[in-house]
mmCIF file of C-alpha atoms in Angstrom:
data_model
loop_
_atom_site.group_PDB
_atom_site.id
_atom_site.type_symbol
_atom_site.label_atom_id
_atom_site.label_comp_id
_atom_site.label_asym_id
_atom_site.label_seq_id
_atom_site.Cartn_x
_atom_site.Cartn_y
_atom_site.Cartn_z
ATOM 1 C CA UNK A 21 -16.326 -9.532 25.298
ATOM 2 C CA UNK A 22 -14.121 -12.437 26.376
ATOM 3 C CA UNK A 23 -14.555 -15.537 24.140
ATOM 4 C CA UNK A 24 -15.208 -18.965 25.663
ATOM 5 C CA UNK A 25 -12.299 -21.305 25.516
ATOM 6 C CA UNK A 26 -12.232 -24.052 22.942
ATOM 7 C CA UNK A 27 -12.111 -27.588 24.427
ATOM 8 C CA UNK A 28 -9.028 -28.457 22.405
ATOM 9 C CA UNK A 29 -6.914 -26.053 24.431
ATOM 10 C CA UNK A 30 -7.648 -27.814 27.722
ATOM 11 C CA UNK A 31 -7.112 -26.612 31.262
ATOM 12 C CA UNK A 32 -4.476 -23.928 30.442
ATOM 13 C CA UNK A 33 -6.876 -21.865 28.394
ATOM 14 C CA UNK A 34 -9.620 -22.333 30.929
ATOM 15 C CA UNK A 35 -7.295 -21.004 33.650
ATOM 16 C CA UNK A 36 -6.425 -18.044 31.361
ATOM 17 C CA UNK A 37 -10.087 -17.338 30.828
ATOM 18 C CA UNK A 38 -10.792 -17.415 34.551
ATOM 19 C CA UNK A 39 -7.929 -15.046 35.305
ATOM 20 C CA UNK A 40 -9.091 -12.673 32.523
ATOM 21 C CA UNK A 41 -12.617 -12.664 33.976
ATOM 22 C CA UNK A 42 -11.188 -11.870 37.424
ATOM 23 C CA UNK A 43 -9.114 -8.958 36.005
ATOM 24 C CA UNK A 44 -12.208 -7.673 34.239
ATOM 25 C CA UNK A 45 -14.202 -7.662 37.483
ATOM 26 C CA UNK A 46 -11.389 -5.899 39.347
ATOM 27 C CA UNK A 47 -11.214 -3.324 36.568
ATOM 28 C CA UNK A 48 -14.905 -2.592 36.756
ATOM 29 C CA UNK A 49 -15.334 -2.510 40.521
ATOM 30 C CA UNK A 50 -11.817 -1.340 41.452
ATOM 31 C CA UNK A 51 -9.696 -2.175 44.510
ATOM 32 C CA UNK A 52 -9.156 -0.082 47.585
ATOM 33 C CA UNK A 53 -5.546 1.208 47.363
ATOM 34 C CA UNK A 54 -3.142 -0.194 49.925
ATOM 35 C CA UNK A 55 -1.852 2.259 52.438
ATOM 36 C CA UNK A 56 1.988 2.235 52.291
ATOM 37 C CA UNK A 57 4.420 3.690 54.754
ATOM 38 C CA UNK A 58 6.578 6.676 53.668
ATOM 39 C CA UNK A 59 10.106 7.352 54.906
ATOM 40 C CA UNK A 60 10.384 11.073 55.553
ATOM 41 C CA UNK A 61 13.951 12.358 56.093
ATOM 42 C CA UNK A 62 14.410 15.736 57.735
ATOM 43 C CA UNK A 63 18.028 16.993 57.698
ATOM 44 C CA UNK A 64 20.787 16.053 55.250
ATOM 45 C CA UNK A 65 23.793 17.742 56.827
ATOM 46 C CA UNK A 66 27.066 16.013 57.553
ATOM 47 C CA UNK A 67 27.938 18.030 60.616
ATOM 48 C CA UNK A 68 28.258 15.828 63.742
ATOM 49 C CA UNK A 69 26.650 16.558 67.045
ATOM 50 C CA UNK A 70 27.370 14.802 70.379
ATOM 51 C CA UNK A 71 24.814 16.400 72.615
ATOM 52 C CA UNK A 72 21.551 15.303 71.057
ATOM 53 C CA UNK A 73 19.471 13.106 70.777
ATOM 54 C CA UNK A 74 21.660 11.813 73.688
ATOM 55 C CA UNK A 75 24.742 13.247 75.394
ATOM 56 C CA UNK A 76 26.823 10.138 75.797
ATOM 57 C CA UNK A 77 29.794 11.918 77.430
ATOM 58 C CA UNK A 78 27.609 12.239 80.569
ATOM 59 C CA UNK A 79 25.914 9.672 82.679
ATOM 60 C CA UNK A 80 22.382 10.837 81.967
ATOM 61 C CA UNK A 81 20.771 13.214 79.403
ATOM 62 C CA UNK A 82 17.364 14.406 78.191
ATOM 63 C CA UNK A 83 16.749 16.251 74.871
ATOM 64 C CA UNK A 84 13.891 17.837 73.106
ATOM 65 C CA UNK A 85 14.139 18.344 69.313
ATOM 66 C CA UNK A 86 11.631 20.304 67.231
ATOM 67 C CA UNK A 87 10.796 19.411 63.620
ATOM 68 C CA UNK A 88 8.421 21.762 61.735
ATOM 69 C CA UNK A 89 5.454 20.542 59.779
ATOM 70 C CA UNK A 90 6.732 22.570 56.807
ATOM 71 C CA UNK A 91 9.982 20.630 56.995
ATOM 72 C CA UNK A 92 8.085 17.359 56.794
ATOM 73 C CA UNK A 93 6.164 18.649 53.796
ATOM 74 C CA UNK A 94 9.402 19.729 52.117
ATOM 75 C CA UNK A 95 10.816 16.225 52.755
ATOM 76 C CA UNK A 96 7.982 14.615 50.872
ATOM 77 C CA UNK A 97 5.084 14.233 53.314
ATOM 78 C CA UNK A 98 1.812 15.186 51.761
ATOM 79 C CA UNK A 99 0.884 17.400 54.699
ATOM 80 C CA UNK A 100 -1.816 16.904 57.250
ATOM 81 C CA UNK A 101 -2.277 14.181 59.746
ATOM 82 C CA UNK A 102 -0.593 10.731 59.740
ATOM 83 C CA UNK A 103 0.680 7.890 61.845
ATOM 84 C CA UNK A 104 4.321 7.639 62.801
ATOM 85 C CA UNK A 105 5.416 4.084 63.470
ATOM 86 C CA UNK A 106 9.228 4.321 63.556
ATOM 87 C CA UNK A 107 12.051 6.861 63.982
ATOM 88 C CA UNK A 108 15.721 6.689 63.037
ATOM 89 C CA UNK A 109 18.793 8.768 64.008
ATOM 90 C CA UNK A 110 22.019 8.566 62.055
ATOM 91 C CA UNK A 111 24.924 7.457 64.311
ATOM 92 C CA UNK A 112 28.309 8.713 63.000
ATOM 93 C CA UNK A 113 30.563 7.276 65.711
ATOM 94 C CA UNK A 114 30.024 4.254 67.940
ATOM 95 C CA UNK A 115 30.524 4.779 71.711
ATOM 96 C CA UNK A 116 33.411 2.805 73.238
ATOM 97 C CA UNK A 117 30.853 1.357 75.736
ATOM 98 C CA UNK A 118 27.445 1.104 73.985
ATOM 99 C CA UNK A 119 25.812 -0.202 77.192
ATOM 100 C CA UNK A 120 26.526 3.129 78.811
ATOM 101 C CA UNK A 121 24.220 4.991 76.415
ATOM 102 C CA UNK A 122 21.643 2.543 75.116
ATOM 103 C CA UNK A 123 18.710 2.795 77.568
ATOM 104 C CA UNK A 124 16.255 5.172 75.856
ATOM 105 C CA UNK A 125 12.712 6.372 76.439
ATOM 106 C CA UNK A 126 11.192 8.366 73.584
ATOM 107 C CA UNK A 127 8.223 10.804 73.683
ATOM 108 C CA UNK A 128 6.523 12.462 70.756
ATOM 109 C CA UNK A 129 4.237 15.438 70.918
ATOM 110 C CA UNK A 130 2.268 17.681 68.552
ATOM 111 C CA UNK A 131 2.874 21.357 69.095
ATOM 112 C CA UNK A 132 2.268 24.835 67.733
ATOM 113 C CA UNK A 133 5.696 25.985 68.969
ATOM 114 C CA UNK A 134 8.207 27.129 66.416
ATOM 115 C CA UNK A 135 11.227 27.524 68.620
ATOM 116 C CA UNK A 136 12.527 25.902 71.817
ATOM 117 C CA UNK A 137 13.982 27.782 74.826
ATOM 118 C CA UNK A 138 16.652 26.216 77.104
ATOM 119 C CA UNK A 139 16.083 25.760 80.846
ATOM 120 C CA UNK A 140 14.443 22.891 82.671
ATOM 121 C CA UNK A 141 11.404 25.028 83.525
ATOM 122 C CA UNK A 142 10.708 25.506 79.786
ATOM 123 C CA UNK A 143 10.476 21.883 78.748
ATOM 124 C CA UNK A 144 7.285 20.601 77.209
ATOM 125 C CA UNK A 145 5.695 18.375 79.938
ATOM 126 C CA UNK A 146 5.232 14.657 79.216
ATOM 127 C CA UNK A 147 1.519 15.165 79.833
ATOM 128 C CA UNK A 148 1.457 16.959 76.456
ATOM 129 C CA UNK A 149 3.355 14.130 74.743
ATOM 130 C CA UNK A 150 3.031 10.365 74.186
ATOM 131 C CA UNK A 151 5.667 7.796 75.239
ATOM 132 C CA UNK A 152 6.240 5.735 72.048
ATOM 133 C CA UNK A 153 9.319 3.639 73.068
ATOM 134 C CA UNK A 154 11.195 2.497 76.143
ATOM 135 C CA UNK A 155 14.004 0.010 75.747
ATOM 136 C CA UNK A 156 17.447 -0.628 74.390
ATOM 137 C CA UNK A 157 18.814 0.926 71.265
ATOM 138 C CA UNK A 158 21.615 -0.856 69.349
ATOM 139 C CA UNK A 159 24.621 1.513 69.271
ATOM 140 C CA UNK A 160 27.275 -1.068 68.223
ATOM 141 C CA UNK A 161 27.371 0.030 64.532
ATOM 142 C CA UNK A 162 27.184 3.375 62.709
ATOM 143 C CA UNK A 163 24.336 4.311 60.406
ATOM 144 C CA UNK A 164 20.586 4.831 60.802
ATOM 145 C CA UNK A 165 19.380 3.456 64.165
ATOM 146 C CA UNK A 166 15.819 2.303 63.656
ATOM 147 C CA UNK A 167 13.448 2.409 66.674
ATOM 148 C CA UNK A 168 9.978 0.923 66.292
ATOM 149 C CA UNK A 169 7.227 2.414 68.454
ATOM 150 C CA UNK A 170 5.105 0.216 70.738
ATOM 151 C CA UNK A 171 2.055 2.083 69.405
ATOM 152 C CA UNK A 172 2.038 4.373 66.274
ATOM 153 C CA UNK A 173 1.883 8.068 67.129
ATOM 154 C CA UNK A 174 -0.904 10.141 65.867
ATOM 155 C CA UNK A 175 0.709 13.116 64.134
ATOM 156 C CA UNK A 176 -1.832 15.987 63.593
ATOM 157 C CA UNK A 177 -0.001 17.840 60.849
ATOM 158 C CA UNK A 178 1.427 20.673 62.964
ATOM 159 C CA UNK A 179 4.937 20.744 64.456
ATOM 160 C CA UNK A 180 6.537 17.793 66.134
ATOM 161 C CA UNK A 181 8.592 17.497 69.388
ATOM 162 C CA UNK A 182 10.841 14.427 69.738
ATOM 163 C CA UNK A 183 12.090 13.945 73.282
ATOM 164 C CA UNK A 184 14.771 11.377 74.143
ATOM 165 C CA UNK A 185 15.515 10.359 77.774
ATOM 166 C CA UNK A 186 18.787 8.368 78.200
ATOM 167 C CA UNK A 187 18.874 6.412 81.486
ATOM 168 C CA UNK A 188 21.959 4.031 81.328
ATOM 169 C CA UNK A 189 24.443 4.930 83.978
ATOM 170 C CA UNK A 190 28.060 5.544 82.970
ATOM 171 C CA UNK A 191 29.321 7.462 79.981
ATOM 172 C CA UNK A 192 30.787 6.877 76.614
ATOM 173 C CA UNK A 193 30.936 9.477 73.859
ATOM 174 C CA UNK A 194 29.156 9.113 70.570
ATOM 175 C CA UNK A 195 28.091 11.457 67.805
ATOM 176 C CA UNK A 196 25.235 11.832 65.325
ATOM 177 C CA UNK A 197 24.926 13.406 61.888
ATOM 178 C CA UNK A 198 22.959 16.660 62.046
ATOM 179 C CA UNK A 199 22.025 19.889 60.285
ATOM 180 C CA UNK A 200 22.049 23.470 61.435
ATOM 181 C CA UNK A 201 18.595 24.397 62.905
ATOM 182 C CA UNK A 202 18.789 27.316 65.367
ATOM 183 C CA UNK A 203 16.276 27.348 68.150
ATOM 184 C CA UNK A 204 15.203 23.750 67.635
ATOM 185 C CA UNK A 205 17.239 21.850 70.185
ATOM 186 C CA UNK A 206 17.464 21.876 74.039
ATOM 187 C CA UNK A 207 18.978 19.286 76.362
ATOM 188 C CA UNK A 208 19.822 18.532 80.014
ATOM 189 C CA UNK A 209 22.758 16.439 81.268
ATOM 190 C CA UNK A 210 24.469 15.312 84.380
ATOM 191 C CA UNK A 211 26.865 12.655 85.640
ATOM 192 C CA UNK A 212 24.947 12.054 88.866
ATOM 193 C CA UNK A 213 21.373 13.404 88.454
ATOM 194 C CA UNK A 214 19.055 11.584 86.052
ATOM 195 C CA UNK A 215 16.519 14.063 84.676
ATOM 196 C CA UNK A 216 12.901 12.983 85.215
ATOM 197 C CA UNK A 217 10.879 14.114 82.227
ATOM 198 C CA UNK A 218 7.710 13.656 84.244
ATOM 199 C CA UNK A 219 8.757 16.141 87.019
ATOM 200 C CA UNK A 220 10.595 19.010 85.390
ATOM 201 C CA UNK A 221 11.983 21.327 86.599
ATOM 202 C CA UNK A 222 11.443 19.868 90.016
ATOM 203 C CA UNK A 223 14.731 19.713 91.869
ATOM 204 C CA UNK A 224 16.864 19.210 88.729
ATOM 205 C CA UNK A 225 20.444 20.220 89.484
ATOM 206 C CA UNK A 226 22.147 19.270 86.259
ATOM 207 C CA UNK A 227 23.175 21.490 83.367
ATOM 208 C CA UNK A 228 20.722 22.908 80.753
ATOM 209 C CA UNK A 229 21.838 24.004 77.346
ATOM 210 C CA UNK A 230 20.866 24.319 73.686
ATOM 211 C CA UNK A 231 22.394 23.606 70.323
ATOM 212 C CA UNK A 232 22.226 25.039 66.851
ATOM 213 C CA UNK A 233 22.770 21.577 65.313
ATOM 214 C CA UNK A 234 19.822 19.248 65.245
ATOM 215 C CA UNK A 235 20.102 15.520 64.603
ATOM 216 C CA UNK A 236 19.021 14.311 61.152
ATOM 217 C CA UNK A 237 15.921 12.170 61.476
ATOM 218 C CA UNK A 238 13.819 9.724 59.593
ATOM 219 C CA UNK A 239 10.129 9.150 60.308
ATOM 220 C CA UNK A 240 8.228 6.123 59.050
ATOM 221 C CA UNK A 241 4.749 7.555 58.378
ATOM 222 C CA UNK A 242 1.382 6.305 57.332
ATOM 223 C CA UNK A 243 -0.955 8.614 55.390
ATOM 224 C CA UNK A 244 -4.650 9.017 56.392
ATOM 225 C CA UNK A 245 -7.185 6.342 55.510
ATOM 226 C CA UNK A 246 -9.339 6.548 52.400
ATOM 227 C CA UNK A 247 -12.574 4.827 51.378
ATOM 228 C CA UNK A 248 -13.965 1.971 53.482
ATOM 229 C CA UNK A 249 -11.650 0.604 56.171
ATOM 230 C CA UNK A 250 -11.406 -3.003 57.288
ATOM 231 C CA UNK A 251 -12.503 -3.646 60.814
ATOM 232 C CA UNK A 252 -10.679 -6.940 61.131
ATOM 233 C CA UNK A 253 -11.587 -10.296 62.745
ATOM 234 C CA UNK A 254 -12.331 -11.083 66.409
ATOM 235 C CA UNK A 255 -12.097 -14.550 67.913
ATOM 236 C CA UNK A 256 -15.566 -16.110 67.880
ATOM 237 C CA UNK A 257 -15.393 -17.167 71.517
ATOM 238 C CA UNK A 258 -13.350 -15.626 74.389
ATOM 239 C CA UNK A 259 -13.565 -17.500 77.767
ATOM 240 C CA UNK A 260 -13.420 -15.507 80.980
ATOM 241 C CA UNK A 261 -13.460 -16.368 84.576
ATOM 242 C CA UNK A 262 -16.280 -14.876 86.741
ATOM 243 C CA UNK A 263 -15.235 -11.548 88.081
ATOM 244 C CA UNK A 264 -12.335 -11.209 85.589
ATOM 245 C CA UNK A 265 -11.957 -9.057 82.463
ATOM 246 C CA UNK A 266 -11.091 -10.000 78.859
ATOM 247 C CA UNK A 267 -9.070 -8.085 76.366
ATOM 248 C CA UNK A 268 -10.379 -8.009 72.791
ATOM 249 C CA UNK A 269 -8.291 -7.128 69.685
ATOM 250 C CA UNK A 270 -9.229 -7.464 66.011
ATOM 251 C CA UNK A 271 -6.620 -8.880 63.632
ATOM 252 C CA UNK A 272 -6.212 -8.032 59.970
ATOM 253 C CA UNK A 273 -7.815 -4.672 60.191
ATOM 254 C CA UNK A 274 -6.767 -1.380 58.458
ATOM 255 C CA UNK A 275 -3.736 0.492 59.742
ATOM 256 C CA UNK A 276 -3.801 4.172 58.832
ATOM 257 C CA UNK A 277 -4.282 7.618 60.249
ATOM 258 C CA UNK A 278 -7.787 8.988 60.707
ATOM 259 C CA UNK A 279 -9.375 5.762 61.980
ATOM 260 C CA UNK A 280 -11.952 5.998 64.778
ATOM 261 C CA UNK A 281 -12.884 2.997 66.841
ATOM 262 C CA UNK A 282 -16.121 2.082 68.708
ATOM 263 C CA UNK A 283 -16.686 -1.132 70.462
ATOM 264 C CA UNK A 284 -20.351 -2.216 70.884
ATOM 265 C CA UNK A 285 -22.036 -4.758 73.119
ATOM 266 C CA UNK A 286 -25.263 -6.817 73.056
ATOM 267 C CA UNK A 287 -26.791 -9.278 75.472
ATOM 268 C CA UNK A 288 -27.820 -11.687 72.727
ATOM 269 C CA UNK A 289 -25.288 -10.966 69.946
ATOM 270 C CA UNK A 290 -27.913 -9.875 67.338
ATOM 271 C CA UNK A 291 -30.037 -7.029 68.780
ATOM 272 C CA UNK A 292 -29.784 -4.128 71.222
ATOM 273 C CA UNK A 293 -26.293 -3.049 70.245
ATOM 274 C CA UNK A 294 -25.009 -0.098 72.311
ATOM 275 C CA UNK A 295 -21.622 1.466 72.979
ATOM 276 C CA UNK A 296 -19.625 -0.892 75.193
ATOM 277 C CA UNK A 297 -19.195 0.042 78.829
ATOM 278 C CA UNK A 298 -15.898 1.623 79.958
ATOM 279 C CA UNK A 299 -13.262 2.923 77.651
ATOM 280 C CA UNK A 300 -14.564 1.692 74.246
ATOM 281 C CA UNK A 301 -12.953 4.008 71.641
ATOM 282 C CA UNK A 302 -9.529 2.477 71.360
ATOM 283 C CA UNK A 303 -8.284 -0.282 68.954
ATOM 284 C CA UNK A 304 -8.170 -2.657 71.903
ATOM 285 C CA UNK A 305 -11.015 -3.100 74.415
ATOM 286 C CA UNK A 306 -10.990 -4.422 77.990
ATOM 287 C CA UNK A 307 -14.420 -5.767 79.015
ATOM 288 C CA UNK A 308 -16.162 -5.162 82.321
ATOM 289 C CA UNK A 309 -15.706 -7.978 84.978
ATOM 290 C CA UNK A 310 -17.445 -11.065 83.710
ATOM 291 C CA UNK A 311 -20.844 -11.949 85.200
ATOM 292 C CA UNK A 312 -22.745 -13.498 82.309
ATOM 293 C CA UNK A 313 -22.262 -14.045 78.590
ATOM 294 C CA UNK A 314 -21.944 -10.815 76.606
ATOM 295 C CA UNK A 315 -21.337 -10.213 72.899
ATOM 296 C CA UNK A 316 -19.005 -7.589 71.401
ATOM 297 C CA UNK A 317 -18.173 -6.165 67.926
ATOM 298 C CA UNK A 318 -15.885 -3.400 66.665
ATOM 299 C CA UNK A 319 -16.972 -0.596 64.383
ATOM 300 C CA UNK A 320 -14.114 1.109 62.524
ATOM 301 C CA UNK A 321 -14.699 4.425 60.781
ATOM 302 C CA UNK A 322 -12.412 6.274 58.355
ATOM 303 C CA UNK A 323 -12.919 9.864 59.509
ATOM 304 C CA UNK A 324 -11.894 11.534 56.241
ATOM 305 C CA UNK A 325 -14.386 9.473 54.188
ATOM 306 C CA UNK A 326 -17.029 8.894 56.882
ATOM 307 C CA UNK A 327 -17.216 5.234 55.796
ATOM 308 C CA UNK A 328 -17.345 2.418 58.368
ATOM 309 C CA UNK A 329 -16.889 -1.380 58.667
ATOM 310 C CA UNK A 330 -18.063 -3.690 61.376
ATOM 311 C CA UNK A 331 -16.177 -6.798 62.574
ATOM 312 C CA UNK A 332 -17.694 -10.166 63.336
ATOM 313 C CA UNK A 333 -19.239 -10.822 66.798
ATOM 314 C CA UNK A 334 -17.141 -12.192 69.670
ATOM 315 C CA UNK A 335 -18.888 -13.999 72.562
ATOM 316 C CA UNK A 336 -17.264 -13.570 75.929
ATOM 317 C CA UNK A 337 -18.418 -16.698 77.864
ATOM 318 C CA UNK A 338 -17.929 -18.338 81.189
ATOM 319 C CA UNK A 339 -14.425 -19.926 81.039
ATOM 320 C CA UNK A 340 -15.272 -22.297 83.930
ATOM 321 C CA UNK A 341 -17.871 -24.149 81.886
ATOM 322 C CA UNK A 342 -18.362 -27.023 81.646
ATOM 323 C CA UNK A 343 -18.318 -27.020 85.434
ATOM 324 C CA UNK A 344 -15.000 -28.716 86.133
ATOM 325 C CA UNK A 345 -14.911 -30.426 89.476
ATOM 326 C CA UNK A 346 -12.011 -29.416 91.693
ATOM 327 C CA UNK A 347 -9.533 -32.296 92.165
ATOM 328 C CA UNK A 348 -9.829 -33.629 95.652
ATOM 329 C CA UNK A 349 -6.201 -34.778 95.867
ATOM 330 C CA UNK A 350 -7.234 -38.310 96.948
ATOM 331 C CA UNK A 351 -8.287 -39.875 93.721
ATOM 332 C CA UNK A 352 -6.141 -41.754 91.255
ATOM 333 C CA UNK A 353 -2.988 -39.866 90.433
ATOM 334 C CA UNK A 354 -0.950 -40.474 87.294
ATOM 335 C CA UNK A 355 2.379 -38.908 86.412
ATOM 336 C CA UNK A 356 1.987 -38.129 82.730
ATOM 337 C CA UNK A 357 -0.590 -35.359 83.210
ATOM 338 C CA UNK A 358 -0.969 -32.511 85.723
ATOM 339 C CA UNK A 359 -3.667 -30.342 87.096
ATOM 340 C CA UNK A 360 -3.594 -26.601 86.223
ATOM 341 C CA UNK A 361 -5.286 -23.402 87.314
ATOM 342 C CA UNK A 362 -8.284 -22.404 85.229
ATOM 343 C CA UNK A 363 -10.763 -20.226 87.090
ATOM 344 C CA UNK A 364 -9.648 -21.665 90.485
ATOM 345 C CA UNK A 365 -6.586 -23.439 91.931
ATOM 346 C CA UNK A 366 -6.079 -26.836 90.276
ATOM 347 C CA UNK A 367 -9.624 -26.918 88.873
ATOM 348 C CA UNK A 368 -8.872 -28.670 85.598
ATOM 349 C CA UNK A 369 -6.250 -31.014 84.122
ATOM 350 C CA UNK A 370 -4.021 -30.260 81.146
ATOM 351 C CA UNK A 371 -5.601 -30.210 77.668
ATOM 352 C CA UNK A 372 -5.412 -34.021 77.117
ATOM 353 C CA UNK A 373 -8.216 -34.620 79.621
ATOM 354 C CA UNK A 374 -11.920 -33.681 79.618
ATOM 355 C CA UNK A 375 -14.477 -33.773 82.376
ATOM 356 C CA UNK A 376 -17.856 -35.391 81.875
ATOM 357 C CA UNK A 377 -20.049 -33.227 84.172
ATOM 358 C CA UNK A 378 -23.282 -34.381 82.461
ATOM 359 C CA UNK A 379 -23.022 -37.687 84.286
ATOM 360 C CA UNK A 380 -22.384 -36.062 87.608
ATOM 361 C CA UNK A 381 -19.103 -37.994 87.787
ATOM 362 C CA UNK A 382 -15.761 -36.602 88.824
ATOM 363 C CA UNK A 383 -14.000 -38.923 86.476
ATOM 364 C CA UNK A 384 -11.902 -37.698 83.521
ATOM 365 C CA UNK A 385 -11.150 -39.007 80.166
ATOM 366 C CA UNK A 386 -8.548 -38.332 77.433
ATOM 367 C CA UNK A 387 -9.949 -35.747 75.021
ATOM 368 C CA UNK A 388 -9.216 -38.013 72.022
ATOM 369 C CA UNK A 389 -10.899 -41.219 73.404
ATOM 370 C CA UNK A 390 -14.466 -40.480 72.310
ATOM 371 C CA UNK A 391 -17.538 -39.435 74.291
ATOM 372 C CA UNK A 392 -18.100 -42.910 75.808
ATOM 373 C CA UNK A 393 -14.574 -43.474 77.166
ATOM 374 C CA UNK A 394 -14.185 -43.061 80.951
ATOM 375 C CA UNK A 395 -12.179 -44.340 83.889
#
């Protein structure tokens, strides 16, 4: 039992008492554990390899590297599915011209394969992988080169293929720290022909090879969700123009593996909820073309625990209301404001001005001048 504070101790003791009560409540009811990312390092060798993940001595290269699920487990991963949000390769020597080797596209894929065979015809197709990054990689300093994915990759707990496509023209040698791993690396390279991962073997005329040294790698991984997830918060109102779509995203929601998403829609925002039309099982949802007001919410389920949470309701409404009158180009013109495109060309002024359609007038007033101000 926590005693009541004596008045003679004042505010400080009351604050202590309030904090103690809060701690007691948390101890009784518990808190959902935070999901923290893990850094999983596969490979600790100090051998250097210059042919993978990119072959900088040639104009273009494409590699596929295989990392086994058992290796991830040995490296500290708890096993099973997870989300991979980042990858790092350990650069041992900087290219003399980093811009000749820094344009990368990276694909990840789950696979049951345990070895890789050289030859363009044997490459895992991109249709069986997911593009997780496309951009510039900083090669100006040695050390771990961190690459953050545009969207976390859903690792299913099996084996993992990491494919790197280097597209910058020109050449400049560089090397990476690696570890012996026979049958786990294959790569293509050419000075003149840029391999297209989406069309292999196609007419590829470059050189195909393999290596017994695989680059050391670090994966930033999130474990599966547990307990009840957090669906997040949607904007209360989303304006849309007639015939256009709106994109809905919840903020502040859970980030973990094993989350399932289902967007629902309702005509009145309180009853008749059904699965939203179109593709409605992703974290982000694109509505159907706007015709009339529609209400949406997001249901997030943690698959391992079968527990769910539902977001607030977002109303997608007519963005052209109130019915702004199109500027006729003949009325009074002032230089400190301008007309902008809303749902039509030059159909409303900048945010400082507000139409008064209820009067039937095409006059405008400043938004901070009160409801009775007018021209």
